[in-house]
Coordinates of C-alpha atoms in Angstrom, one line a residue:
Chain A
M11 CA -6.6 9.5 22.2
S12 CA -9.8 11.5 22.1
G13 CA -8.7 13.3 25.0
T14 CA -6.6 15.1 23.0
D15 CA -9.2 18.3 22.0
Q16 CA -10.4 18.8 25.5
A17 CA -7.9 20.0 28.2
P18 CA -8.8 20.3 31.2
A19 CA -11.3 22.8 32.2
R20 CA -9.7 25.2 35.0
H21 CA -7.0 25.4 32.3
R22 CA -9.8 27.0 30.1
T23 CA -10.8 29.9 31.6
G24 CA -6.7 30.8 31.1
D25 CA -7.0 33.9 28.9
D26 CA -9.4 35.7 30.8
A27 CA -8.1 35.1 34.5
P28 CA -6.7 38.2 36.0
P29 CA -2.8 37.8 35.8
G30 CA -1.9 36.0 39.1
P31 CA 1.4 34.1 40.2
P32 CA 3.0 33.2 37.4
V33 CA 2.0 29.2 37.2
V34 CA 3.7 27.5 35.1
A35 CA 1.3 25.5 33.1
P36 CA 2.1 22.3 31.3
E37 CA 2.0 23.6 27.9
R38 CA 0.6 20.4 26.4
L39 CA -2.6 21.0 28.6
V40 CA -3.0 24.8 27.8
A41 CA -6.8 25.0 25.6
R42 CA -4.7 27.3 22.8
R43 CA -2.5 24.3 22.3
R44 CA -4.2 24.4 18.9
K45 CA -2.9 27.5 17.7
L46 CA 0.5 26.7 17.8
T47 CA 2.3 25.8 14.3
L48 CA 3.7 22.7 13.9
W49 CA 6.9 24.1 14.1
Q50 CA 5.8 25.0 17.2
R51 CA 4.4 21.8 18.1
I52 CA 7.9 19.7 16.9
K53 CA 9.5 22.1 19.0
R54 CA 7.7 21.7 22.6
D55 CA 8.1 18.4 22.2
K56 CA 11.6 17.4 20.6
V57 CA 12.7 15.7 23.6
M58 CA 9.4 12.9 23.3
L59 CA 10.8 13.2 19.6
V60 CA 13.9 12.2 19.8
L61 CA 12.9 9.9 22.0
M62 CA 11.0 8.3 19.7
L63 CA 13.5 8.7 16.7
P64 CA 15.2 5.4 17.2
G65 CA 12.0 3.0 17.0
L66 CA 10.4 5.0 14.0
A67 CA 13.7 4.6 12.6
Y68 CA 13.6 1.1 13.4
F69 CA 10.1 0.4 11.6
V70 CA 10.6 2.3 8.7
V71 CA 14.0 1.0 7.9
F72 CA 13.2 -2.7 9.1
H73 CA 9.4 -2.8 7.9
Y74 CA 9.0 -0.2 5.5
A75 CA 11.7 0.2 3.4
P76 CA 12.2 -3.5 2.7
L77 CA 8.9 -3.2 0.5
F78 CA 10.7 -1.2 -2.0
G79 CA 12.5 -4.6 -2.2
Y80 CA 10.1 -6.2 -3.7
V81 CA 11.1 -4.7 -6.7
V82 CA 13.7 -7.7 -7.7
A83 CA 10.1 -9.3 -8.7
F84 CA 10.6 -7.9 -11.8
E85 CA 14.3 -8.2 -12.5
D86 CA 16.2 -10.4 -13.8
Y87 CA 18.4 -9.1 -10.1
Q88 CA 22.0 -9.6 -10.1
P89 CA 23.5 -8.9 -6.6
Y90 CA 27.0 -7.6 -8.0
L91 CA 24.4 -5.3 -10.2
G92 CA 22.2 -3.7 -7.8
F93 CA 18.6 -2.9 -8.0
A94 CA 19.3 -0.1 -10.9
Q95 CA 21.6 -2.0 -13.3
S96 CA 19.9 -5.4 -13.3
T97 CA 17.0 -6.3 -16.3
W98 CA 13.8 -5.5 -16.0
V99 CA 11.7 -8.5 -16.9
G100 CA 7.9 -7.7 -15.7
M101 CA 5.3 -10.3 -15.1
E102 CA 8.2 -13.2 -16.1
N103 CA 9.3 -14.2 -12.6
F104 CA 6.1 -14.7 -11.6
A105 CA 5.7 -16.8 -14.6
A106 CA 8.0 -18.4 -14.3
V107 CA 6.7 -19.9 -10.5
F108 CA 3.6 -20.4 -11.6
A109 CA 4.9 -23.0 -13.8
D110 CA 7.6 -24.6 -11.5
P111 CA 6.0 -27.8 -10.0
A112 CA 7.8 -26.9 -7.0
F113 CA 6.3 -24.3 -6.0
W114 CA 2.4 -25.7 -6.6
Q115 CA 3.9 -28.8 -4.1
S116 CA 5.4 -26.4 -1.1
L117 CA 1.8 -24.2 -1.7
V118 CA -0.4 -28.2 -1.6
N119 CA 2.4 -29.0 1.7
T120 CA 1.5 -25.3 3.4
L121 CA -1.9 -25.6 2.8
E122 CA -2.0 -29.5 4.2
I123 CA -0.5 -28.6 7.1
T124 CA -2.7 -25.3 8.2
A125 CA -5.7 -28.0 7.4
L126 CA -4.0 -30.3 10.2
Q127 CA -2.8 -27.5 12.5
L128 CA -6.4 -26.3 12.0
V129 CA -7.8 -30.0 12.8
L130 CA -5.4 -30.6 15.5
F131 CA -3.8 -28.2 17.1
F132 CA -6.8 -25.0 17.4
P133 CA -8.5 -27.0 20.2
A134 CA -6.2 -28.4 22.1
P135 CA -5.6 -25.6 24.2
I136 CA -8.9 -25.3 24.6
G137 CA -9.4 -28.0 26.2
L138 CA -6.8 -27.9 28.5
A139 CA -7.7 -24.9 29.2
L140 CA -11.2 -26.5 30.6
L141 CA -8.7 -29.3 32.2
L142 CA -7.1 -26.3 34.3
H143 CA -10.3 -24.1 35.2
S144 CA -11.5 -27.3 36.8
I145 CA -8.7 -28.0 39.4
M146 CA -10.3 -26.9 42.2
S147 CA -6.7 -26.2 44.1
S148 CA -4.7 -23.7 43.2
T149 CA -1.4 -24.9 44.4
V150 CA -1.6 -27.9 41.6
R151 CA -3.3 -25.7 39.2
R152 CA -0.4 -23.6 39.4
F153 CA 2.3 -26.4 39.0
V154 CA 0.3 -27.5 36.2
Q155 CA 0.2 -23.9 34.3
S156 CA 4.0 -23.2 34.9
V157 CA 4.8 -26.8 33.4
V158 CA 2.7 -26.5 30.5
Y159 CA 3.5 -22.7 29.6
L160 CA 7.4 -23.9 29.9
P161 CA 7.8 -25.1 26.4
H162 CA 6.2 -21.7 24.8
F163 CA 9.6 -20.1 25.9
I164 CA 12.6 -22.6 24.5
G165 CA 14.0 -22.1 21.0
W166 CA 13.1 -23.7 17.9
V167 CA 16.4 -25.5 17.6
I168 CA 16.2 -26.6 21.4
I169 CA 13.2 -28.0 20.8
V170 CA 14.1 -29.8 17.4
S171 CA 16.5 -31.1 19.1
I172 CA 14.9 -33.0 22.5
F173 CA 12.4 -34.1 19.5
Q174 CA 15.2 -35.2 17.5
Q175 CA 16.6 -37.1 21.0
V176 CA 13.5 -39.0 21.7
L177 CA 11.7 -39.6 18.4
G178 CA 14.5 -39.5 15.6
A179 CA 16.5 -43.0 15.0
T180 CA 18.6 -43.5 18.1
G181 CA 16.1 -42.3 20.2
A182 CA 14.0 -42.7 23.4
V183 CA 11.1 -44.5 21.0
P184 CA 12.0 -46.3 18.2
N185 CA 14.4 -48.2 20.6
L186 CA 11.2 -48.4 23.2
L187 CA 9.4 -49.8 19.9
D188 CA 11.7 -51.8 19.3
A189 CA 11.7 -53.7 22.6
V190 CA 8.5 -54.1 22.6
G191 CA 8.4 -56.2 18.8
L192 CA 7.0 -53.5 16.5
T193 CA 9.1 -52.1 13.3
R194 CA 11.4 -49.5 14.3
F195 CA 9.8 -46.2 13.6
D196 CA 11.6 -43.0 12.7
A197 CA 9.5 -39.4 13.0
M198 CA 11.8 -37.2 12.2
T199 CA 12.6 -38.5 8.6
T200 CA 9.5 -40.4 7.7
P201 CA 7.9 -38.2 4.5
W202 CA 4.4 -38.8 5.2
F203 CA 4.5 -38.7 8.6
F204 CA 6.4 -34.7 8.5
P205 CA 2.9 -33.1 8.4
F206 CA 1.7 -35.0 12.0
L207 CA 5.8 -34.1 13.4
V208 CA 5.5 -30.5 12.2
T209 CA 1.7 -30.3 14.4
I210 CA 3.0 -32.7 16.9
Q211 CA 5.5 -30.2 17.7
S212 CA 3.5 -27.0 18.0
I213 CA 1.4 -28.7 20.4
W214 CA 3.9 -29.6 22.8
K215 CA 5.4 -25.7 22.3
D216 CA 2.2 -24.0 22.9
C217 CA -1.2 -25.8 23.4
G218 CA -0.8 -24.6 27.4
W219 CA 0.6 -21.0 25.9
G220 CA -2.8 -21.1 24.3
T221 CA -4.5 -21.9 26.7
I222 CA -4.1 -18.1 28.6
I223 CA -6.5 -16.5 27.0
F224 CA -9.1 -19.4 26.8
L225 CA -9.2 -19.5 30.7
A226 CA -9.0 -15.8 30.9
A227 CA -12.5 -16.2 29.0
L228 CA -13.5 -18.8 31.3
L229 CA -13.4 -16.3 34.6
N230 CA -15.1 -13.6 32.5
I231 CA -18.0 -16.0 32.5
D232 CA -20.2 -15.3 35.2
Q233 CA -20.5 -17.4 38.1
E234 CA -23.9 -17.3 39.0
L235 CA -24.9 -18.5 35.7
Y236 CA -23.6 -21.8 37.3
E237 CA -25.4 -21.5 40.6
A238 CA -28.3 -20.5 38.8
A239 CA -28.0 -23.7 36.5
A240 CA -27.3 -26.2 39.1
V241 CA -30.2 -24.9 41.1
D242 CA -32.3 -25.7 38.5
G243 CA -30.9 -29.1 38.3
A244 CA -28.7 -29.1 35.2
G245 CA -25.8 -31.6 36.0
R246 CA -21.8 -31.0 34.9
W247 CA -22.0 -32.0 31.7
Q248 CA -25.1 -29.8 30.8
R249 CA -23.5 -26.9 32.6
L250 CA -20.8 -27.8 30.5
W251 CA -22.3 -27.8 26.9
R252 CA -25.3 -25.0 28.5
I253 CA -23.0 -22.4 29.6
T254 CA -19.0 -23.1 29.3
L255 CA -19.1 -23.5 25.6
P256 CA -21.7 -20.9 25.0
G257 CA -19.7 -18.5 27.6
I258 CA -16.2 -18.5 25.4
M259 CA -17.7 -19.4 21.8
P260 CA -16.9 -15.5 21.1
V261 CA -13.5 -15.6 22.4
V262 CA -13.0 -19.4 19.8
I263 CA -14.6 -17.7 17.1
L264 CA -12.1 -14.7 17.2
L265 CA -8.6 -17.0 17.3
L266 CA -10.7 -19.5 14.5
I267 CA -11.5 -16.7 12.2
L268 CA -8.0 -14.6 13.0
N269 CA -6.2 -18.0 12.2
L270 CA -7.6 -18.0 9.0
G271 CA -5.7 -15.2 8.5
S272 CA -2.6 -16.9 8.7
I273 CA -3.4 -19.6 6.7
L274 CA -0.3 -19.3 4.2
S275 CA 2.6 -19.1 7.2
V276 CA 3.3 -21.9 8.5
G277 CA 5.9 -21.6 11.6
F278 CA 8.3 -20.9 9.3
E279 CA 12.0 -21.7 11.7
Q280 CA 10.6 -25.0 13.2
I281 CA 9.9 -26.0 8.9
V282 CA 13.5 -24.5 8.0
L283 CA 14.8 -26.6 10.8
Q284 CA 13.6 -29.6 9.8
R285 CA 12.8 -29.8 5.7
N286 CA 15.9 -31.1 5.2
A287 CA 15.4 -34.2 7.0
V288 CA 12.5 -35.0 4.7
G289 CA 13.4 -33.9 1.5
P290 CA 11.4 -30.9 -0.3
E291 CA 8.6 -32.7 -1.7
H292 CA 7.3 -33.8 1.6
G293 CA 9.3 -30.9 3.9
E294 CA 9.0 -27.3 1.7
V295 CA 6.2 -24.5 2.5
L296 CA 6.0 -21.3 1.0
D297 CA 8.6 -19.8 3.1
T298 CA 11.3 -21.8 3.2
Y299 CA 10.7 -22.1 -0.8
V300 CA 11.3 -18.6 -0.3
Y301 CA 14.4 -19.2 1.2
F302 CA 16.1 -22.4 -0.3
H303 CA 15.4 -21.1 -4.2
G304 CA 16.2 -17.6 -3.4
I305 CA 19.1 -16.9 -0.5
V306 CA 20.4 -20.5 -0.9
D307 CA 20.3 -21.2 -4.9
G308 CA 20.5 -17.1 -5.9
Q309 CA 17.2 -17.2 -7.6
W310 CA 16.2 -13.6 -6.5
G311 CA 13.6 -12.8 -9.1
P312 CA 10.9 -15.9 -8.6
S313 CA 11.5 -16.3 -5.0
A314 CA 10.8 -12.9 -4.5
A315 CA 7.9 -13.0 -6.9
V316 CA 6.3 -15.8 -4.8
G317 CA 7.3 -13.6 -1.3
L318 CA 5.7 -10.6 -2.7
V319 CA 2.1 -12.8 -4.4
K320 CA 2.1 -14.4 -0.4
G321 CA 2.8 -11.5 1.1
V322 CA -0.2 -10.0 -0.9
V323 CA -2.9 -13.1 -0.4
G324 CA -1.3 -13.1 2.9
M325 CA -2.4 -9.4 4.1
A326 CA -5.4 -9.1 2.2
L327 CA -6.6 -12.0 4.5
V328 CA -5.6 -10.6 7.9
L329 CA -7.8 -7.6 6.7
G330 CA -10.3 -10.0 5.9
A331 CA -10.9 -12.1 8.6
N332 CA -10.3 -8.9 10.6
R333 CA -13.4 -7.6 8.9
L334 CA -15.3 -10.8 9.6
A335 CA -14.6 -10.9 13.0
H336 CA -15.7 -7.2 13.4
L337 CA -18.8 -9.1 11.5
F338 CA -19.0 -11.4 14.8
G339 CA -19.0 -8.6 17.4
Q340 CA -16.0 -8.6 17.5
E341 CA -12.8 -5.9 18.0
G342 CA -10.6 -7.5 15.7
V343 CA -7.2 -7.7 17.1
Y344 CA -5.9 -3.9 16.3
A345 CA -8.9 -1.8 17.1
G346 CA -8.1 -2.3 20.8
A347 CA -4.9 -1.7 20.7
R348 CA -5.6 2.1 19.6
R349 CA -7.8 3.1 21.5
Chain B
M6 CA -7.3 -17.8 39.5
R7 CA -10.4 -18.4 40.7
A8 CA -11.0 -16.5 44.3
A9 CA -11.3 -19.4 46.4
D10 CA -10.5 -22.9 46.4
V11 CA -12.9 -23.8 48.1
R12 CA -16.1 -26.1 46.0
P13 CA -18.7 -23.4 45.7
K14 CA -22.0 -25.4 47.9
W15 CA -24.0 -26.0 44.5
M16 CA -21.5 -28.1 42.8
E17 CA -22.0 -32.1 42.9
P18 CA -18.4 -33.4 44.2
P19 CA -16.9 -35.4 41.7
T20 CA -16.9 -39.1 41.1
R21 CA -14.5 -40.9 41.6
I22 CA -14.1 -41.5 38.0
G23 CA -14.1 -38.7 36.7
L24 CA -11.4 -37.6 39.5
A25 CA -9.6 -40.3 38.5
A26 CA -9.2 -39.5 34.8
K27 CA -8.4 -36.7 35.3
V28 CA -5.8 -36.9 37.9
L29 CA -4.2 -39.5 35.2
A30 CA -4.5 -36.5 32.4
L31 CA -2.8 -34.2 34.3
A32 CA -0.2 -36.4 35.4
A33 CA 0.4 -37.8 31.8
I34 CA 0.7 -34.2 30.4
A35 CA 3.4 -32.8 32.9
V36 CA 5.4 -35.7 31.7
L37 CA 5.1 -36.0 28.3
V38 CA 6.1 -31.9 28.7
L39 CA 8.9 -32.6 31.0
Y40 CA 10.3 -36.1 30.5
P41 CA 11.8 -35.0 26.8
F42 CA 14.3 -32.4 29.8
V43 CA 14.7 -35.6 31.8
A44 CA 15.9 -37.6 28.5
V45 CA 18.5 -34.7 27.3
L46 CA 19.6 -34.0 30.9
S47 CA 20.3 -38.2 31.5
T48 CA 21.2 -38.3 28.0
S49 CA 24.3 -35.7 28.7
L50 CA 25.5 -37.2 31.4
S51 CA 25.8 -40.6 30.5
S52 CA 28.9 -42.7 29.0
E53 CA 28.9 -44.5 25.8
A54 CA 28.4 -48.1 27.5
E55 CA 25.3 -46.8 28.9
I56 CA 24.2 -45.1 26.2
S57 CA 24.4 -48.8 24.0
R58 CA 22.7 -51.4 26.7
H59 CA 19.7 -48.5 27.3
G60 CA 19.1 -47.8 23.4
G61 CA 19.5 -44.5 23.8
L62 CA 16.4 -44.6 26.5
V63 CA 18.3 -43.7 29.4
L64 CA 16.2 -42.4 32.0
F65 CA 18.7 -42.1 35.6
P66 CA 22.5 -42.9 34.6
T67 CA 23.7 -45.1 37.3
S68 CA 27.1 -43.6 36.7
P69 CA 26.7 -40.2 35.5
T70 CA 29.9 -38.2 34.5
L71 CA 30.9 -35.0 33.6
D72 CA 33.3 -35.9 30.5
A73 CA 30.6 -34.5 28.2
Y74 CA 30.4 -31.0 30.0
R75 CA 34.3 -30.9 30.3
V76 CA 34.8 -31.6 26.5
I77 CA 32.3 -28.6 25.4
F78 CA 33.6 -26.5 28.4
A79 CA 37.0 -27.2 27.0
G80 CA 37.2 -24.3 24.8
G81 CA 36.5 -25.2 21.1
V82 CA 33.1 -23.9 19.6
V83 CA 30.8 -24.3 21.8
T84 CA 32.6 -22.2 24.4
S85 CA 33.1 -19.0 22.5
A86 CA 29.4 -19.6 21.0
L87 CA 28.1 -19.8 24.8
V88 CA 30.4 -16.6 25.2
R89 CA 29.0 -14.2 22.3
S90 CA 25.5 -15.4 22.4
I91 CA 25.6 -14.7 26.2
L92 CA 27.4 -11.1 24.9
I93 CA 24.4 -10.8 22.0
T94 CA 21.8 -11.3 24.6
A95 CA 22.8 -8.8 26.9
V96 CA 23.6 -6.3 24.1
G97 CA 20.5 -6.9 22.5
T98 CA 18.3 -6.7 25.4
A99 CA 19.8 -3.7 26.5
C100 CA 19.2 -1.4 23.4
S101 CA 15.7 -3.2 22.3
L102 CA 14.5 -2.1 25.7
A103 CA 15.6 1.6 25.4
A104 CA 14.4 1.7 22.0
T105 CA 10.9 0.4 23.1
V106 CA 11.1 2.7 26.0
G107 CA 12.0 5.8 24.3
M108 CA 9.1 4.9 21.7
A109 CA 6.6 3.8 24.4
Y110 CA 6.5 6.8 26.5
G111 CA 6.6 9.1 23.6
L112 CA 3.1 7.1 22.1
S113 CA 1.9 6.9 25.8
R114 CA 1.2 11.1 26.0
R115 CA -1.5 12.7 24.6
G116 CA -1.0 15.2 22.7
V117 CA 2.5 14.7 21.4
V118 CA 3.0 15.8 18.3
G119 CA 2.8 13.5 14.9
G120 CA 1.8 10.5 18.1
R121 CA -1.2 8.8 16.5
F122 CA 0.3 8.1 12.9
F123 CA 3.8 6.9 14.8
L124 CA 1.4 5.0 16.5
L125 CA 0.4 3.1 13.0
V126 CA 2.6 3.2 11.7
A127 CA 4.3 0.9 14.6
L128 CA 0.5 -1.1 14.6
F129 CA 0.6 -1.7 10.9
T130 CA 3.4 -4.0 10.8
M131 CA 1.6 -6.6 12.7
L132 CA -0.3 -6.9 9.9
F133 CA 2.7 -7.5 7.2
S134 CA 6.3 -8.5 7.4
P135 CA 8.0 -8.1 4.4
G136 CA 10.0 -11.5 4.1
V137 CA 12.9 -12.9 3.5
I138 CA 14.2 -11.7 0.5
P139 CA 14.0 -7.9 0.4
N140 CA 14.9 -8.0 4.4
F141 CA 17.9 -9.6 3.3
L142 CA 18.2 -7.0 0.9
V143 CA 18.4 -4.5 3.5
V144 CA 20.7 -5.6 5.6
K145 CA 23.3 -6.1 2.4
Q146 CA 22.7 -2.8 1.3
L147 CA 22.9 -0.9 4.6
G148 CA 26.6 -3.2 5.2
L149 CA 25.3 -5.3 7.6
L150 CA 26.6 -8.5 6.3
D151 CA 28.7 -10.6 8.9
T152 CA 28.3 -7.6 11.6
Y153 CA 26.9 -8.5 15.5
A154 CA 24.7 -5.6 14.4
A155 CA 22.7 -7.5 11.8
L156 CA 21.9 -9.9 15.0
V157 CA 19.7 -7.4 16.9
L158 CA 18.6 -4.5 14.5
P159 CA 16.6 -6.7 12.2
T160 CA 14.3 -7.5 15.2
L161 CA 15.2 -4.3 17.8
I162 CA 11.5 -3.6 18.4
S163 CA 8.6 -6.2 19.0
A164 CA 5.5 -4.5 18.2
F165 CA 3.6 -6.5 20.7
N166 CA 6.6 -5.7 23.8
L167 CA 5.4 -2.1 22.6
V168 CA 2.0 -2.1 22.9
V169 CA 2.1 -3.9 26.5
L170 CA 4.6 -0.9 27.6
R171 CA 2.6 2.0 26.4
S172 CA -0.3 0.4 28.0
F173 CA 1.5 0.2 31.2
F174 CA 2.3 4.0 31.0
M175 CA -0.5 5.5 29.8
N176 CA -2.1 3.4 33.3
L177 CA 0.4 4.9 35.4
P178 CA -1.7 8.1 36.8
T179 CA -1.7 11.5 34.9
E180 CA -1.6 13.6 38.3
L181 CA 2.4 12.1 38.5
Y182 CA 2.7 14.0 35.1
E183 CA 1.4 17.3 35.7
A184 CA 3.0 17.7 39.6
A185 CA 6.3 17.0 38.3
R186 CA 5.4 19.3 35.5
I187 CA 4.3 22.3 37.2
D188 CA 7.3 21.7 39.7
G189 CA 9.5 22.4 36.4
A190 CA 10.5 18.7 35.0
G191 CA 11.2 18.1 31.7
D192 CA 9.6 15.4 29.6
F193 CA 13.2 13.3 29.8
R194 CA 13.2 14.2 33.2
V195 CA 10.1 12.4 33.8
L196 CA 10.7 9.4 32.1
L197 CA 14.0 9.0 34.0
R198 CA 12.8 9.9 37.2
I199 CA 9.0 9.0 37.8
V200 CA 7.9 6.7 34.5
L201 CA 11.0 4.3 35.1
P202 CA 10.7 3.5 38.8
L203 CA 7.0 3.0 39.0
S204 CA 7.4 0.9 35.8
K205 CA 10.2 -1.7 36.7
S206 CA 8.0 -4.9 37.1
V207 CA 6.5 -4.3 33.5
L208 CA 9.8 -3.0 32.6
A209 CA 11.9 -6.6 33.7
V210 CA 8.8 -8.7 31.7
V211 CA 10.1 -7.0 28.8
A212 CA 13.5 -7.7 29.2
L213 CA 13.1 -11.2 29.7
F214 CA 10.1 -11.2 26.4
Y215 CA 13.6 -9.5 24.5
A216 CA 16.4 -11.9 26.3
V217 CA 14.7 -15.3 25.3
G218 CA 14.5 -13.8 21.8
Y219 CA 17.6 -12.9 21.6
W220 CA 18.8 -16.4 23.0
N221 CA 16.5 -18.6 20.9
A222 CA 17.5 -16.8 17.9
F223 CA 19.1 -18.2 14.7
F224 CA 17.6 -17.3 11.5
N225 CA 18.9 -13.6 11.1
A226 CA 22.7 -15.4 12.1
M227 CA 22.2 -18.1 9.6
L228 CA 20.9 -15.7 7.6
Y229 CA 23.6 -12.7 7.3
V230 CA 26.8 -13.9 9.4
N231 CA 29.3 -16.6 9.0
D232 CA 30.2 -19.5 11.5
D233 CA 33.0 -17.2 13.4
K234 CA 29.7 -14.9 14.4
W235 CA 27.4 -17.8 15.3
P236 CA 25.4 -17.8 18.5
L237 CA 25.0 -20.8 19.9
A238 CA 21.7 -22.1 19.0
M239 CA 23.4 -22.1 15.2
V240 CA 26.1 -24.1 16.3
L241 CA 23.5 -26.5 18.2
R242 CA 21.9 -26.8 15.0
Q243 CA 24.9 -27.6 12.8
F244 CA 25.6 -30.7 15.4
V245 CA 22.2 -31.6 16.7
L246 CA 20.1 -31.4 13.5
Q247 CA 23.1 -31.0 10.7
G248 CA 24.4 -34.1 12.0
Q249 CA 28.0 -31.7 11.7
S250 CA 30.6 -34.6 13.4
L251 CA 31.5 -33.0 16.9
N252 CA 35.5 -34.2 16.6
D253 CA 35.7 -32.1 13.2
T254 CA 35.9 -29.3 15.5
V255 CA 35.4 -30.5 19.2
S256 CA 39.0 -31.7 20.7
S257 CA 39.5 -34.6 18.8
S258 CA 41.6 -36.6 21.4
E259 CA 38.0 -37.6 23.9
T260 CA 36.7 -39.9 21.4
S261 CA 35.6 -41.9 24.8
V262 CA 32.8 -39.5 25.2
P263 CA 29.7 -40.6 23.0
A264 CA 28.8 -37.6 20.6
Q265 CA 25.2 -38.5 21.9
A266 CA 26.1 -37.0 25.2
I267 CA 28.1 -34.3 24.1
Q268 CA 24.9 -33.0 21.5
M269 CA 22.8 -33.5 24.6
A270 CA 24.7 -31.2 26.8
V271 CA 24.9 -28.1 24.4
V272 CA 21.2 -28.5 24.5
V273 CA 21.5 -28.7 28.5
V274 CA 23.7 -25.5 28.3
S275 CA 21.1 -23.9 25.9
L276 CA 18.1 -24.6 27.9
V277 CA 20.0 -23.9 31.6
P278 CA 19.7 -19.7 30.8
I279 CA 15.7 -20.2 30.2
L280 CA 14.7 -22.7 32.8
V281 CA 16.2 -19.9 35.7
V282 CA 14.5 -16.9 34.4
Y283 CA 11.1 -18.9 33.8
P284 CA 10.4 -18.2 37.5
F285 CA 10.3 -14.6 37.3
L286 CA 9.0 -14.5 33.4
Q287 CA 6.1 -16.5 34.9
R288 CA 5.3 -14.2 37.3
Y289 CA 4.1 -11.5 34.9
F290 CA 3.1 -12.5 31.9
T291 CA 0.3 -13.8 32.7
K292 CA -0.6 -10.7 33.2
G293 CA 1.4 -8.7 31.0
V294 CA 0.5 -11.1 27.5
L295 CA -3.6 -9.9 28.5
T296 CA -3.1 -6.6 29.0
G297 CA -1.6 -6.9 25.4
A298 CA -4.0 -8.4 24.3
V299 CA -6.9 -7.4 25.6
K300 CA -6.8 -4.4 27.0
G301 CA -4.1 -3.1 24.2

């Protein structure tokens, strides 16, 4: 974006050049542009502004305006009274929430699932990327890539239905266990297994998709390093350990830090579909707490309070994580987009 | 991804065990991903007797039957939800694409008044999401509850797609813009005649991403609309996951068709559009994702 104040040189001379044939100079490129008043610039760019208007309206209405809705976190909100008429209760909703054991249970469940995902789900794409990268034949590699990227595009309703079919009570796996003489195990409704189930589903859906960024990082490693190492007698494991892993480490650290920014959010759609199958004690996470207590049970104030706390803490985590990424010498997620 | 398929001279050939392990791992992964699809498809084609004989593990139905599909396409909830889903996806994708193109185009050109600020307005939304309750209140205040607009407008633009399109537009050669402007073309004509024709492939990808999103969406429907406006995904949730009996809604005369087969037939019907567009999607998305994620 730094180019705005550097108009091409040939236009700079426009003022003192003799009046030649009337060239309709692109106004945006003329150096005198800076002298235009705001109104003149708006008039000049009116087409652009009209084109951008629907998008801007969308972001304002559906991303910024809702923030004012958090006023209900401080009210005894009654839908038929509206924002203005509902009683102001100050911090009472927050006090009520923090005294609610179900809230703490959902926080614990959230962190449990996050931790499990970090241990099991986070490394999976790295391993798969290494495996894919080691395939020599491009035909085979492309085929495997096509297969493992596919589940990313399937919605959670379908995925959970498929899992129901394979792992559920009448599904293939329990029947298989039965057939070989083991006890039936219904993974879909066993409460203690829920965090594992959620993690397994996440891996199935997004492990392949997650390899994309690591594959790009692997491609960026200088091939001559491998050659030089091989000539110097480094075996394949040594090359993996000394070249490949250090080579992708910046990306790994960046993604790890960014994951820290979202530890309070675990797949909402995925869990809201399955929470009832295992019950709230094991299946409730912060997001579903807000949904079931607020929208379903009509406790608007307290659940908005949870949403607000979660939003503020979550944003602080994202910003903190981004700063941490900068400290590690990474650009962060948004730096690139702003250029 | 690598330039050549040939093994570089310095690389030692794989050991037999290593090669075997690799092939085994890849085969296992492929089976783990693909088996559930096969299971779903064959269950949807099975008869009651077959399902109970195999105990759910039907790999290849010996006498495949299309009864389940006949039931769900005979009219009733699933058929109308399918039509609704197709319409929502088509209209939603068109609206999303138009809004995203307009905004990305405005943001892609240097020096447009307010451009930098508007870009930040859009990008900043990637940092937070307003949350369920405030979103619900906004939709309610706008009077959109129980309208189809509530299934499209709240997810009109994805900031990610916006960034992808904007960076693509920015990378088009500026000479083209300048030449067109000197010829007297306005901003809108430049968009229509020069930018869009040059961006067909990226537009196709963005459109497909939106379409897949709308097709899979169920949460907005769950929040905002009554069951007479439900898309297919919501119907699927109701039948398969909430265990609501299909016989209440699907014609009850067809009792010979097992509920499990009907459920899986609905899954197959929901899957087919994604599988159809997937090859097109796949051809471009790696490039697109990396443009968005790395170059910005």
